[in-house]
mmCIF file of C-alpha atoms and ligand atoms in Angstrom:
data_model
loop_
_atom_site.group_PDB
_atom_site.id
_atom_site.type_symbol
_atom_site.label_atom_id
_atom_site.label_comp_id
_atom_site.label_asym_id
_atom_site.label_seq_id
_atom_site.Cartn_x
_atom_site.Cartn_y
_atom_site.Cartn_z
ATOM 1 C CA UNK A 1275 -23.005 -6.737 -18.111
ATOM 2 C CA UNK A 1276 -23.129 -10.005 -20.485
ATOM 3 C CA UNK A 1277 -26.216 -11.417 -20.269
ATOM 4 C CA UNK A 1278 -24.282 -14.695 -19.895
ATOM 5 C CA UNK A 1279 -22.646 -13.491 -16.303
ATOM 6 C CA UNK A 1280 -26.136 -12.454 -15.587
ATOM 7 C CA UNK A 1281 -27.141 -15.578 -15.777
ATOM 8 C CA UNK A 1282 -24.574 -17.243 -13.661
ATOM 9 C CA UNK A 1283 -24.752 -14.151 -10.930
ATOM 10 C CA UNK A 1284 -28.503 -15.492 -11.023
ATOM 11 C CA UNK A 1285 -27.774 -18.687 -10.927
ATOM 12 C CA UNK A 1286 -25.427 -18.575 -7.868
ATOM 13 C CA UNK A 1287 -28.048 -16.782 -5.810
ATOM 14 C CA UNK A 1288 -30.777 -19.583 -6.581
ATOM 15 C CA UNK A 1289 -28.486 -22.255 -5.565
ATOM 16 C CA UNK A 1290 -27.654 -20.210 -2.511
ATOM 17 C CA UNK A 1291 -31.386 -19.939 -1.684
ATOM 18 C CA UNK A 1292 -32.302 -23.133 -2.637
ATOM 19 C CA UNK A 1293 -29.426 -24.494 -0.198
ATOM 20 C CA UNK A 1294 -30.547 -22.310 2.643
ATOM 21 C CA UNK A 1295 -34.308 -23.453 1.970
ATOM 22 C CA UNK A 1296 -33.011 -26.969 1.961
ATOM 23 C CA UNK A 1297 -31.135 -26.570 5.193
ATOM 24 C CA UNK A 1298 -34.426 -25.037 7.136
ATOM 25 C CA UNK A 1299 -36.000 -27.870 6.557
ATOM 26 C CA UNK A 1300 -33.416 -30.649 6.711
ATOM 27 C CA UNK A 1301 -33.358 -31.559 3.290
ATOM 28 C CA UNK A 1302 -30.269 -32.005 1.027
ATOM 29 C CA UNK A 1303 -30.113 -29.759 -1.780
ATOM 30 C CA UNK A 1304 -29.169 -33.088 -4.246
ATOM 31 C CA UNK A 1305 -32.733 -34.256 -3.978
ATOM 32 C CA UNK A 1306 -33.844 -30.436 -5.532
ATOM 33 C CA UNK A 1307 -33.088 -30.454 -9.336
ATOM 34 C CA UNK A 1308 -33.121 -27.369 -11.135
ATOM 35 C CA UNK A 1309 -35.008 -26.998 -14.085
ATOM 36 C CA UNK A 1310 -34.534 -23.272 -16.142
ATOM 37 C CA UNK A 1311 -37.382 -22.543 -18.338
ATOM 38 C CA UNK A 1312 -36.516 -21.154 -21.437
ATOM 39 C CA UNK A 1313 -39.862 -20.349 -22.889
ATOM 40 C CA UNK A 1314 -39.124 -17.074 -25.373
ATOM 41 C CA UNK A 1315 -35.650 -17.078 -24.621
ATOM 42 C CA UNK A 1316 -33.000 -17.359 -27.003
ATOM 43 C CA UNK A 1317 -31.075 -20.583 -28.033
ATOM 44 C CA UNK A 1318 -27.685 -18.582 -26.747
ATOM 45 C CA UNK A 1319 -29.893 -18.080 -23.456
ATOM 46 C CA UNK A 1320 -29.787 -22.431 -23.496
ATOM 47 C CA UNK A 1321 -26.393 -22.452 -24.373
ATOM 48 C CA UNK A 1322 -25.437 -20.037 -21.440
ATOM 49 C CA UNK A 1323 -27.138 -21.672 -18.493
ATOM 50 C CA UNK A 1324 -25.575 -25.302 -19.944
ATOM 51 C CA UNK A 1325 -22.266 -23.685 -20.041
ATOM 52 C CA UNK A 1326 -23.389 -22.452 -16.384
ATOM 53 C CA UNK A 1327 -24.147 -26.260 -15.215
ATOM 54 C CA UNK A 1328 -27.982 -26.631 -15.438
ATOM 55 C CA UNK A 1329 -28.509 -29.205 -18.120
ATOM 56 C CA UNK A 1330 -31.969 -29.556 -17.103
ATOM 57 C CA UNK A 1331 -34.543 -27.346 -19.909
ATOM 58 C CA UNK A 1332 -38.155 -26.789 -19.730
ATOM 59 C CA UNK A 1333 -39.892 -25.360 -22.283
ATOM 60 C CA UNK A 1334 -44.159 -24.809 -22.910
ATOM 61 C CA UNK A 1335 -44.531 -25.393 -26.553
ATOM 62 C CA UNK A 1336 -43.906 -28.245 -28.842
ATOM 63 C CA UNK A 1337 -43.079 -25.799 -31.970
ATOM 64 C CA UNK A 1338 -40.702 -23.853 -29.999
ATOM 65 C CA UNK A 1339 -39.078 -27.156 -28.155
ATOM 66 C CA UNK A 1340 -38.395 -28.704 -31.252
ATOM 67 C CA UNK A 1341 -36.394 -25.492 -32.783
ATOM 68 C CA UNK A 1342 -34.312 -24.887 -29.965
ATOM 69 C CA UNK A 1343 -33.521 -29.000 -29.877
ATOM 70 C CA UNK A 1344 -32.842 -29.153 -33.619
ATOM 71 C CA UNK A 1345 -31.237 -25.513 -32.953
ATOM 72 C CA UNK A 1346 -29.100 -26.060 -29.296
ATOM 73 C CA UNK A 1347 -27.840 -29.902 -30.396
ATOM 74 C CA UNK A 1348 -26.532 -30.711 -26.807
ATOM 75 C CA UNK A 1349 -26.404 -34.159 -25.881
ATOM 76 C CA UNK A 1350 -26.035 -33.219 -22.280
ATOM 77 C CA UNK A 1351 -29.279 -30.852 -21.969
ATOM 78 C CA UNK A 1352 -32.600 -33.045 -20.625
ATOM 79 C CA UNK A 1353 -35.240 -31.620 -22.081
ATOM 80 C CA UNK A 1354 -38.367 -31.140 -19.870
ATOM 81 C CA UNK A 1355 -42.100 -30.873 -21.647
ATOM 82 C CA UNK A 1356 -43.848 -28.664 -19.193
ATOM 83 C CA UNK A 1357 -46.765 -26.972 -21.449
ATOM 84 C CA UNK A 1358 -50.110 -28.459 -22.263
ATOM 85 C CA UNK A 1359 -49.582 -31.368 -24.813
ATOM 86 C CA UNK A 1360 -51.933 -32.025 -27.436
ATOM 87 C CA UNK A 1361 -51.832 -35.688 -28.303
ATOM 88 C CA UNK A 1362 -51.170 -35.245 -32.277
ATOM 89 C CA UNK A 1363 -47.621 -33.505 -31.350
ATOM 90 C CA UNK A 1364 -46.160 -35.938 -28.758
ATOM 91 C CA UNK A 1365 -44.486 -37.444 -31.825
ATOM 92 C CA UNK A 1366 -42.506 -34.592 -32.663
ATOM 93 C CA UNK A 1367 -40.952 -34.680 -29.155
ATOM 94 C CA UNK A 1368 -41.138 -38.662 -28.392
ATOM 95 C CA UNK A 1369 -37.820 -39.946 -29.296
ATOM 96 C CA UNK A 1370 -35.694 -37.289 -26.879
ATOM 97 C CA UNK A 1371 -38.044 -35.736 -24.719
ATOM 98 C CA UNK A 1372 -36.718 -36.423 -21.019
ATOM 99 C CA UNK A 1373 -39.714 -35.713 -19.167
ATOM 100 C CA UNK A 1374 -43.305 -34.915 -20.033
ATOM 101 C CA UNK A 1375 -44.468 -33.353 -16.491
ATOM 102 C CA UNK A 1376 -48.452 -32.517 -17.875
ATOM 103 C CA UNK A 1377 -50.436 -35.495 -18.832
ATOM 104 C CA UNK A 1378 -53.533 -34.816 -16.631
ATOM 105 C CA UNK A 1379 -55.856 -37.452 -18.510
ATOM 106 C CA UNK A 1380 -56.343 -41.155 -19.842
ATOM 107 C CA UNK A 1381 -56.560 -40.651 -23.453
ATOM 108 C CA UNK A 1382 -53.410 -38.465 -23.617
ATOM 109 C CA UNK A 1383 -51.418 -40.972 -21.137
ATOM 110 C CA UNK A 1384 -52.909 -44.021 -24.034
ATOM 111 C CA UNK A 1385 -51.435 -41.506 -26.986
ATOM 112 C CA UNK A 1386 -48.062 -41.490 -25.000
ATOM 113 C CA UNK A 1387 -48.158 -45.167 -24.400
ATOM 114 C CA UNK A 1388 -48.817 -45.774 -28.009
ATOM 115 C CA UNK A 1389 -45.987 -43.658 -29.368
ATOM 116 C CA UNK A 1390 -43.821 -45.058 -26.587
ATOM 117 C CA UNK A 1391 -44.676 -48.800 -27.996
ATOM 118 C CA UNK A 1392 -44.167 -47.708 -31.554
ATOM 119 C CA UNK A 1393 -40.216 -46.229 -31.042
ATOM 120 C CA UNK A 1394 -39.374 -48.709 -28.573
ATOM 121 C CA UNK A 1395 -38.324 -46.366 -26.020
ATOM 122 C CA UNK A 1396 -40.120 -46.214 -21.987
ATOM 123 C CA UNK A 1397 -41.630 -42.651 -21.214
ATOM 124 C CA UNK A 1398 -41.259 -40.647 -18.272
ATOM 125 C CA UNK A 1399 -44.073 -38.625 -17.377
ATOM 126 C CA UNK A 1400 -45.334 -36.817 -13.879
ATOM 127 C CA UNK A 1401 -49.325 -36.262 -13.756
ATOM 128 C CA UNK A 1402 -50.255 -32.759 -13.793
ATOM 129 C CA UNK A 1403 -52.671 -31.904 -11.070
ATOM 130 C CA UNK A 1404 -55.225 -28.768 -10.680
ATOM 131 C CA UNK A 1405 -54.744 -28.161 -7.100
ATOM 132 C CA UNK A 1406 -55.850 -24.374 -7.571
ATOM 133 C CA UNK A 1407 -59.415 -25.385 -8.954
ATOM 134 C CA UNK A 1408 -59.142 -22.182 -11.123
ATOM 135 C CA UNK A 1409 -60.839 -23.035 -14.560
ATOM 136 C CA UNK A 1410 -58.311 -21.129 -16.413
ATOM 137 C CA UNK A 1411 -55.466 -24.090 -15.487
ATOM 138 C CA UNK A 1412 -54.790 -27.502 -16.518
ATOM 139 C CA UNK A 1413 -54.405 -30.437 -14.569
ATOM 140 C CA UNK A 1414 -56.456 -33.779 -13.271
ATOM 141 C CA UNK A 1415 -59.034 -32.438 -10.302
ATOM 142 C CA UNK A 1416 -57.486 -33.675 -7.609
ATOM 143 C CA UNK A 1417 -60.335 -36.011 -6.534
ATOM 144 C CA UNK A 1418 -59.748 -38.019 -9.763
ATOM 145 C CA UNK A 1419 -56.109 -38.053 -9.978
ATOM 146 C CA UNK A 1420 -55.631 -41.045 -7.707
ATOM 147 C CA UNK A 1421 -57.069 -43.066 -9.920
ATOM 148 C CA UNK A 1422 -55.819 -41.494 -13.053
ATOM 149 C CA UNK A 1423 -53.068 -42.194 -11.820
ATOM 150 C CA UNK A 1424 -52.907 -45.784 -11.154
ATOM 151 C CA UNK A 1425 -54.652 -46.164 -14.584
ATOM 152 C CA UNK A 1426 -51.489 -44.394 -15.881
ATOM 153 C CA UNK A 1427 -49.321 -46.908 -14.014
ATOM 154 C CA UNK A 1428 -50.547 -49.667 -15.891
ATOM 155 C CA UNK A 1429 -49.758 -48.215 -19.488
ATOM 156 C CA UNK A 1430 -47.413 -50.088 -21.006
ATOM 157 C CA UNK A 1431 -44.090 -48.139 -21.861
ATOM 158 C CA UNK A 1432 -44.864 -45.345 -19.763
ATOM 159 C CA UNK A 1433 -43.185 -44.591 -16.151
ATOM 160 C CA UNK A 1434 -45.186 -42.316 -13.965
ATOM 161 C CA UNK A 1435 -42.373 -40.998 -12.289
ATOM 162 C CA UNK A 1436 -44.246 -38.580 -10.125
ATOM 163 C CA UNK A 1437 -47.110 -35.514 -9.945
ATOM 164 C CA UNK A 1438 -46.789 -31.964 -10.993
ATOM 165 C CA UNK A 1439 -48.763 -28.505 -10.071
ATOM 166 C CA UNK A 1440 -48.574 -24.782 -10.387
ATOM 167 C CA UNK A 1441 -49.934 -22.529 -7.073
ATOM 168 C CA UNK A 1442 -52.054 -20.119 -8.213
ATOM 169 C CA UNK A 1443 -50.194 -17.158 -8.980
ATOM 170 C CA UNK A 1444 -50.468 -14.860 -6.664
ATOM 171 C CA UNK A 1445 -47.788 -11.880 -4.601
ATOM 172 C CA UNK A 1446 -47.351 -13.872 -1.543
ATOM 173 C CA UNK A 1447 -45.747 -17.053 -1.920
ATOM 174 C CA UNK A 1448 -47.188 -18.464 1.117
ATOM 175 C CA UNK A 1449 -50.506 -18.708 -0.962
ATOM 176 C CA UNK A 1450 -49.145 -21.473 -2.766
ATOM 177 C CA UNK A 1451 -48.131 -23.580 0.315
ATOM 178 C CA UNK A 1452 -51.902 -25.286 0.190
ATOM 179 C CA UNK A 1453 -51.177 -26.095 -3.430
ATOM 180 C CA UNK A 1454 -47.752 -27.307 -2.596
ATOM 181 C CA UNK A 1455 -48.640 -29.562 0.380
ATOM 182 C CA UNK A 1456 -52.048 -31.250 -1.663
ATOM 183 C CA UNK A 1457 -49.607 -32.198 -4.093
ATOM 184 C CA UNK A 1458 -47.398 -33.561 -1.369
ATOM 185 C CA UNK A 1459 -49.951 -35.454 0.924
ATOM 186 C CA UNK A 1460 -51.367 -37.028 -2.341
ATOM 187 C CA UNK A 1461 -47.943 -38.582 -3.159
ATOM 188 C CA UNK A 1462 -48.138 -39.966 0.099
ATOM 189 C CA UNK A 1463 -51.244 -41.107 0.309
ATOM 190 C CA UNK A 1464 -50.641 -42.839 -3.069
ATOM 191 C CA UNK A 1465 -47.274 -44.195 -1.493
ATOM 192 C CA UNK A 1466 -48.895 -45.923 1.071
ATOM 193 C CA UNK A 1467 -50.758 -47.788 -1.445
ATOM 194 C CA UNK A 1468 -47.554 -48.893 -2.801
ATOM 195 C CA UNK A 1469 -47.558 -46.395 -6.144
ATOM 196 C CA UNK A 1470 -43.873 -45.284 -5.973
ATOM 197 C CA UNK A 1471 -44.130 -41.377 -7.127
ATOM 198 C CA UNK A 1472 -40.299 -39.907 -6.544
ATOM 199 C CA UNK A 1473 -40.554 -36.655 -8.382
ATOM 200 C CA UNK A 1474 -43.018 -33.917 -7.171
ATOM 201 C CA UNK A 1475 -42.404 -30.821 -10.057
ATOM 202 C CA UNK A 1476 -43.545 -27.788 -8.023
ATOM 203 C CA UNK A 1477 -42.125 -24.071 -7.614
ATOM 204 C CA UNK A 1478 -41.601 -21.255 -9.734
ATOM 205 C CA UNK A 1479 -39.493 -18.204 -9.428
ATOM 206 C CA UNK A 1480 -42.154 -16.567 -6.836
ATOM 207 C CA UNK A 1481 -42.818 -19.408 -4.618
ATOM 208 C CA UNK A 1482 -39.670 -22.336 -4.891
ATOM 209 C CA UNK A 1483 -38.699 -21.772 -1.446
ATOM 210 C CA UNK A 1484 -42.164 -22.589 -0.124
ATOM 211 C CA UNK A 1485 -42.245 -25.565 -2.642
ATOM 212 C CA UNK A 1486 -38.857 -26.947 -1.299
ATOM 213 C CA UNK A 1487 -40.604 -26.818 2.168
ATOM 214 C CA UNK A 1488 -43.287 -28.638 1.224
ATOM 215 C CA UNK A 1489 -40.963 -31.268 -0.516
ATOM 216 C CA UNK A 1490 -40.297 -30.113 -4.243
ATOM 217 C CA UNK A 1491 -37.872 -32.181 -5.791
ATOM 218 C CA UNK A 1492 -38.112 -30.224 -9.263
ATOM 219 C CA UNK A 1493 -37.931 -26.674 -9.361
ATOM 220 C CA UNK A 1494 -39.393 -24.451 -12.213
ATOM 221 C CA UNK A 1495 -37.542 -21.073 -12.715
ATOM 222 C CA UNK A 1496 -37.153 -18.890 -15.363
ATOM 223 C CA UNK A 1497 -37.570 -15.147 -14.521
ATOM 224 C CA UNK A 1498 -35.103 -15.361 -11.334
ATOM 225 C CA UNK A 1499 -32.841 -17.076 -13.784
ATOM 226 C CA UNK A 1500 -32.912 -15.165 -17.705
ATOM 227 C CA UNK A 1501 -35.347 -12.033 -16.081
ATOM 228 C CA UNK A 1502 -38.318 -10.645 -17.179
ATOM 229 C CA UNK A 1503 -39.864 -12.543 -20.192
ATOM 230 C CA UNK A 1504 -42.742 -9.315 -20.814
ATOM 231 C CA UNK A 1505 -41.198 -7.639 -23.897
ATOM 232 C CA UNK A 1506 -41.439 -3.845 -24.400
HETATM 233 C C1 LIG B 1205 -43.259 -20.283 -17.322
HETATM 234 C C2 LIG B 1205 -43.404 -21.446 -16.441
HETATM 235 C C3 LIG B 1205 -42.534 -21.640 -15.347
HETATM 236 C C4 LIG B 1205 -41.470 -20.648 -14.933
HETATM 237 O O1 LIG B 1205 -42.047 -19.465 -14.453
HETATM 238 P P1 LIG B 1205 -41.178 -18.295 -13.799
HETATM 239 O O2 LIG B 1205 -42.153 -17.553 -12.984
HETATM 240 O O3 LIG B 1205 -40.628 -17.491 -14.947
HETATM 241 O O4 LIG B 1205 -40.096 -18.910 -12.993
HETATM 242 C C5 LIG B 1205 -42.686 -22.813 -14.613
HETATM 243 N N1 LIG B 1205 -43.613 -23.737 -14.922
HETATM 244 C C6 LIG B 1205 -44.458 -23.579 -15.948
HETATM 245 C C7 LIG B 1205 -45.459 -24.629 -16.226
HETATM 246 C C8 LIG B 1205 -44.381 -22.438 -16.727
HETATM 247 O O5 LIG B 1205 -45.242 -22.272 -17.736
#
């Protein structure tokens, strides 16, 4: 088979399950947006899942971002910056990136805010937050990111448009509900306070069904959607 009618065989069944996972828990599948993460995969791997209808594309690396932008050359795709962003390459991405969903401190929210100034443009950004406590990930703890967050907030020409985690990784996707629903009460808790926080960026190919659940309104995927990135 083409590995472009792979992709929209994939494709079909995630919207399927993503639909049924809406409709368990009342939810319309137009708040869920899709994001396919393209990390390793090929610009004709971008190219087929645009063709397909996602024009949403995350990617983990600023080097590889900016190839497959300069490469792909599709005003339609929104790129997503989902990797950990050291503040000396946010220029490289600043005047097109659609959505940085990892600034989990001060200083790199300030860099942001300065680039932001300098080209005139507003940046969107979600606050990445550790809700694993593993060492190994990034991410605000989350007994600081309250107020990382409203320090965020009053960056000029930067628009905290929501909060972002990963679960932890492991078989059973009902280990990341905890994760999930942290990231979820802390949104509302924040709401309450009258921080508006739309987005919540949480799910992955193992575990988007639980993240839907627990009120996802960005999705993750890349295995379920290009297969297995481990090369032989
Ligand atoms: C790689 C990656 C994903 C997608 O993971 P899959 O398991 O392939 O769906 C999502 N989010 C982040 C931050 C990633 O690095």
């Amino acid at each position: 088979m083409f590995k472009s009618s792979m992709i929209v065989e994939n494709l079909k069944n995630i919207h399927q399950r993503i639909a049924s996972a809406c409709l368990r828990v009342g939810r319309n599948p137009e708040e869920v947006t899709l994001i396919a993460v393209t990390k390793t995969y090929s610009e004709q791997s971008i190219r087929d899942v645009v063709d397909a209808g996602v024009i949403d594309i995350g990617e983990n690396y600023v080097q590889e971002l900016r190839q497959k932008h300069a490469e792909v050359r599709d005003d339609r795709i929104r790129w997503h910056f989902i990797g950990h962003l050291q503040s000396n390459k946010i220029k490289y991405i600043a005047d097109w990136i659609h959505l940085i969903h990892t600034v989990d401190s001060l200083t790199l929210g300030q860099q942001i805010s300065k680039w932001a100034e300098k080209i005139g443009r507003t940046m969107d950004i979600l606050v990445e937050v550790n809700t694993t406590k593993e060492e190994s990930k990034f991410g605000a703890a989350i007994e600081l990111a309250p107020s990382l967050v409203k320090d965020l907030a009053m960056l000029r020409g930067l628009n905290v448009k929501g909060l972002m985690t990963m679960g932890p990784f492991l078989p059973d996707p009902e280990d990341s509900r905890p994760s999930f629903r942290m990231l979820r009460e802390l949104k509302e808790s924040l709401e309450s306070e009258g921080v508006r926080l739309p987005i919540l960026s949480m799910g992955m190919t193992n575990d988007f069904e639980v993240a839907i659940n627990e009120g996802a309104t960005m999705l993750r995927i890349g295995t379920a959607i290009f297969g297995s990135r481990i090369k032989t």
